[in-house]
Amino acid sequence: MGPRPRSGGFPVAIAGGEQRTGPRGRISLQTFAAFEIRDFRLLWANNFSYALVQGIERFAFAWLVIDTLQAGDFYLGLSAFALGIPVFFFSLPAGVLADRWNRRLLLVVSQVIVLVGAVLAAVLIWVDLMTLRVALGMALFVGTGVAVGQPVRQALIPAVVPPHRLMNAITLNSAGQTVSQMVGPALGGAAIAVAGLEGNFALQAILMGAGLIFIVPLRIPARALDPVTAAGSGLRVMATDIVEGFRFIVRNDNIRSLFVLLLVTSLVINGPWVTLLPRVAQLQLDADGPAASWLFAYLGIGLTCSSLALASLQGSLRNAGGWFICALMTSSTFAIIIGFSHSYLLTALLLSLTGLSAGVFTNLNLTLIQSYTPQPVMGRVMAIFTLIMLGGTPLGGLLGGLGAEWVGAGRWFSICGVASVAVGAFFLLTNAGLRRMHSHPEEAVAAPAESGSG
């Protein structure tokens, strides 16, 4: 592959552990190999419960706005924006803390915030004090908890698994989160049918509390601090650390391209999916709450299947960057068709196919970024990843709400699909380096040991 590009003294390869390679791109029976690692099992279980709550809460806030509070599409988009806007303020500092501070404590703090928010929302709905302004405030509060915890969650995966298991671990984590977010809206819809929306939020609080159990025995490996991170403290040093994370991304062409495409998917795919799919189900498919929630389940089925297929690949996947772009364009093409569909069965089928391709591009995007990022800067790079993913998605949701007011929810779906196909085609044709990226570098660079943990 030639010399690895360097930035800020960091070799562009994952740190930590000896590289073992096997036959490249071959299906094996080691689909669940990463589960052999105890701490990955605990982290996976915690992430599963956390993502389950996120799947429930996204649908809950959307249904709260459009059904309970009877608000329009703009406020539907605004609620999604409120859930994600905290990442603009908290994810980057959280990434610095993930490279410096006790990572277990960061996980606990983030989950407690979300738990408290769910309890408050349940009580306010139960006593009939929930208003549109209060709902938006609760979305902001819950979004803060997510923003604090997400960077460290992403950064811990390459910290607890060796490089040759990274794609397997990422895809298993993705499959677990996909299943949880697939089950989440359906479970949330069932909770609404049985106990009302307040029961939905109460269920979120119970699940979030249960997830804390898996954090207690988690052993987080020590990590080496880079020279910038190791020196000093305070706001100025934090700002320097954040700049170093951005510098690492900007100076590496392929990683920069991966982040640009991540931004595109957040704005024109993830945002409209999360925000407008309930409205499309309501207006074009004549679906009620439970039926609308099941559409997310069909999407999740495809995501889970493709994630498990990737997890079964042994060794490095050649030209993973090219597969990533093609999968992105395929999902976008299905989005164009969904925007015009008035058949529930057709939309469900298309969502399942969309999930198959989306599972490929989401897993490969994160695998490529983490495989070529060293541990000392991983927290900050994952903070930027979180900023784009969780911040870009609600911004795309806000734009989706405005676009739906202008041309309708379904038509905006199709417009976003066309835009995503065009951007994907541009990178596919012009960036040969990205197309030829393998799923992990040929060699791994071991990071020096650090005393302590966390």
Short mmCIF file of N, CA and C in Angstrom, two decimals, residues 296-352:
data_model
loop_
_atom_site.label_atom_id
_atom_site.label_comp_id
_atom_site.label_asym_id
_atom_site.label_seq_id
_atom_site.Cartn_x
_atom_site.Cartn_y
_atom_site.Cartn_z
N PHE A 296 -39.42 1.04 10.46
CA PHE A 296 -38.04 1.06 10.93
C PHE A 296 -37.53 -0.36 11.16
N ALA A 297 -38.43 -1.25 11.55
CA ALA A 297 -38.02 -2.64 11.77
C ALA A 297 -37.61 -3.30 10.46
N TYR A 298 -38.34 -3.03 9.37
CA TYR A 298 -37.97 -3.60 8.07
C TYR A 298 -36.61 -3.09 7.63
N LEU A 299 -36.36 -1.82 7.85
CA LEU A 299 -35.05 -1.25 7.54
C LEU A 299 -33.97 -1.96 8.36
N GLY A 300 -34.26 -2.20 9.62
CA GLY A 300 -33.29 -2.85 10.50
C GLY A 300 -33.00 -4.29 10.13
N ILE A 301 -33.97 -4.99 9.57
CA ILE A 301 -33.74 -6.38 9.16
C ILE A 301 -32.63 -6.43 8.12
N GLY A 302 -32.71 -5.55 7.13
CA GLY A 302 -31.67 -5.51 6.10
C GLY A 302 -30.32 -5.12 6.67
N LEU A 303 -30.32 -4.12 7.56
CA LEU A 303 -29.07 -3.69 8.18
C LEU A 303 -28.42 -4.82 8.96
N THR A 304 -29.21 -5.57 9.69
CA THR A 304 -28.67 -6.67 10.49
C THR A 304 -28.08 -7.76 9.60
N CYS A 305 -28.77 -8.11 8.55
CA CYS A 305 -28.29 -9.17 7.66
C CYS A 305 -26.97 -8.80 7.01
N SER A 306 -26.86 -7.57 6.51
CA SER A 306 -25.61 -7.18 5.86
C SER A 306 -24.48 -7.01 6.87
N SER A 307 -24.80 -6.58 8.09
CA SER A 307 -23.77 -6.47 9.12
C SER A 307 -23.20 -7.83 9.47
N LEU A 308 -24.07 -8.83 9.62
CA LEU A 308 -23.60 -10.18 9.93
C LEU A 308 -22.81 -10.77 8.77
N ALA A 309 -23.19 -10.43 7.55
CA ALA A 309 -22.42 -10.91 6.39
C ALA A 309 -21.01 -10.33 6.41
N LEU A 310 -20.89 -9.04 6.69
CA LEU A 310 -19.56 -8.43 6.79
C LEU A 310 -18.77 -9.03 7.94
N ALA A 311 -19.44 -9.32 9.05
CA ALA A 311 -18.75 -9.91 10.20
C ALA A 311 -18.18 -11.28 9.86
N SER A 312 -18.74 -11.95 8.87
CA SER A 312 -18.29 -13.29 8.50
C SER A 312 -17.08 -13.26 7.57
N LEU A 313 -16.69 -12.08 7.09
CA LEU A 313 -15.52 -11.99 6.23
C LEU A 313 -14.26 -12.16 7.06
N GLN A 314 -13.35 -13.01 6.59
CA GLN A 314 -12.11 -13.26 7.30
C GLN A 314 -10.99 -12.46 6.65
N GLY A 315 -10.23 -11.73 7.45
CA GLY A 315 -9.13 -10.95 6.94
C GLY A 315 -9.58 -9.62 6.38
N SER A 316 -8.69 -8.98 5.64
CA SER A 316 -8.94 -7.64 5.12
C SER A 316 -9.81 -7.69 3.87
N LEU A 317 -10.79 -6.81 3.79
CA LEU A 317 -11.64 -6.69 2.60
C LEU A 317 -10.97 -5.73 1.63
N ARG A 318 -10.58 -6.23 0.48
CA ARG A 318 -9.94 -5.38 -0.53
C ARG A 318 -10.95 -4.42 -1.15
N ASN A 319 -10.46 -3.23 -1.51
CA ASN A 319 -11.29 -2.21 -2.15
C ASN A 319 -12.55 -1.92 -1.34
N ALA A 320 -12.39 -1.92 -0.02
CA ALA A 320 -13.54 -1.65 0.85
C ALA A 320 -14.12 -0.27 0.60
N GLY A 321 -13.25 0.69 0.26
CA GLY A 321 -13.73 2.04 -0.04
C GLY A 321 -14.67 2.07 -1.23
N GLY A 322 -14.35 1.29 -2.26
CA GLY A 322 -15.23 1.22 -3.43
C GLY A 322 -16.56 0.57 -3.11
N TRP A 323 -16.52 -0.51 -2.33
CA TRP A 323 -17.76 -1.14 -1.89
C TRP A 323 -18.61 -0.17 -1.07
N PHE A 324 -17.95 0.61 -0.24
CA PHE A 324 -18.65 1.60 0.59
C PHE A 324 -19.43 2.59 -0.28
N ILE A 325 -18.77 3.14 -1.29
CA ILE A 325 -19.42 4.15 -2.14
C ILE A 325 -20.58 3.53 -2.93
N CYS A 326 -20.36 2.34 -3.49
CA CYS A 326 -21.43 1.69 -4.27
C CYS A 326 -22.65 1.39 -3.40
N ALA A 327 -22.41 0.96 -2.18
CA ALA A 327 -23.53 0.68 -1.27
C ALA A 327 -24.29 1.95 -0.93
N LEU A 328 -23.56 3.05 -0.75
CA LEU A 328 -24.20 4.34 -0.48
C LEU A 328 -25.11 4.74 -1.64
N MET A 329 -24.63 4.60 -2.86
CA MET A 329 -25.42 4.97 -4.03
C MET A 329 -26.64 4.06 -4.18
N THR A 330 -26.50 2.80 -3.83
CA THR A 330 -27.63 1.87 -3.93
C THR A 330 -28.74 2.26 -2.96
N SER A 331 -28.38 2.54 -1.71
CA SER A 331 -29.38 2.98 -0.73
C SER A 331 -30.08 4.24 -1.18
N SER A 332 -29.33 5.16 -1.75
CA SER A 332 -29.91 6.43 -2.20
C SER A 332 -30.89 6.21 -3.34
N THR A 333 -30.60 5.25 -4.20
CA THR A 333 -31.52 4.94 -5.30
C THR A 333 -32.86 4.42 -4.77
N PHE A 334 -32.80 3.57 -3.76
CA PHE A 334 -34.04 3.08 -3.15
C PHE A 334 -34.82 4.22 -2.50
N ALA A 335 -34.11 5.19 -1.92
CA ALA A 335 -34.79 6.33 -1.30
C ALA A 335 -35.60 7.12 -2.33
N ILE A 336 -35.06 7.23 -3.53
CA ILE A 336 -35.78 7.94 -4.60
C ILE A 336 -37.13 7.27 -4.86
N ILE A 337 -37.12 5.94 -4.94
CA ILE A 337 -38.35 5.20 -5.23
C ILE A 337 -39.33 5.28 -4.07
N ILE A 338 -38.82 5.18 -2.84
CA ILE A 338 -39.68 5.23 -1.66
C ILE A 338 -40.45 6.55 -1.61
N GLY A 339 -39.82 7.62 -2.04
CA GLY A 339 -40.48 8.92 -2.02
C GLY A 339 -41.75 8.98 -2.85
N PHE A 340 -41.86 8.08 -3.85
CA PHE A 340 -43.04 8.07 -4.72
C PHE A 340 -44.02 6.95 -4.38
N SER A 341 -43.66 6.09 -3.43
CA SER A 341 -44.48 4.91 -3.14
C SER A 341 -45.69 5.27 -2.30
N HIS A 342 -46.84 4.69 -2.66
CA HIS A 342 -48.06 4.80 -1.86
C HIS A 342 -48.53 3.41 -1.40
N SER A 343 -47.67 2.43 -1.53
CA SER A 343 -47.99 1.06 -1.13
C SER A 343 -47.16 0.71 0.11
N TYR A 344 -47.83 0.29 1.16
CA TYR A 344 -47.12 -0.09 2.39
C TYR A 344 -46.21 -1.29 2.13
N LEU A 345 -46.69 -2.28 1.39
CA LEU A 345 -45.89 -3.47 1.13
C LEU A 345 -44.66 -3.14 0.30
N LEU A 346 -44.82 -2.30 -0.73
CA LEU A 346 -43.68 -1.91 -1.56
C LEU A 346 -42.66 -1.14 -0.75
N THR A 347 -43.14 -0.22 0.07
CA THR A 347 -42.23 0.57 0.90
C THR A 347 -41.48 -0.32 1.89
N ALA A 348 -42.18 -1.29 2.48
CA ALA A 348 -41.53 -2.21 3.41
C ALA A 348 -40.44 -3.02 2.71
N LEU A 349 -40.72 -3.48 1.49
CA LEU A 349 -39.72 -4.23 0.72
C LEU A 349 -38.51 -3.36 0.40
N LEU A 350 -38.78 -2.14 -0.06
CA LEU A 350 -37.68 -1.23 -0.40
C LEU A 350 -36.85 -0.87 0.82
N LEU A 351 -37.51 -0.73 1.97
CA LEU A 351 -36.77 -0.42 3.19
C LEU A 351 -35.87 -1.59 3.59
N SER A 352 -36.33 -2.82 3.38
CA SER A 352 -35.49 -3.98 3.67
C SER A 352 -34.26 -4.00 2.77
#
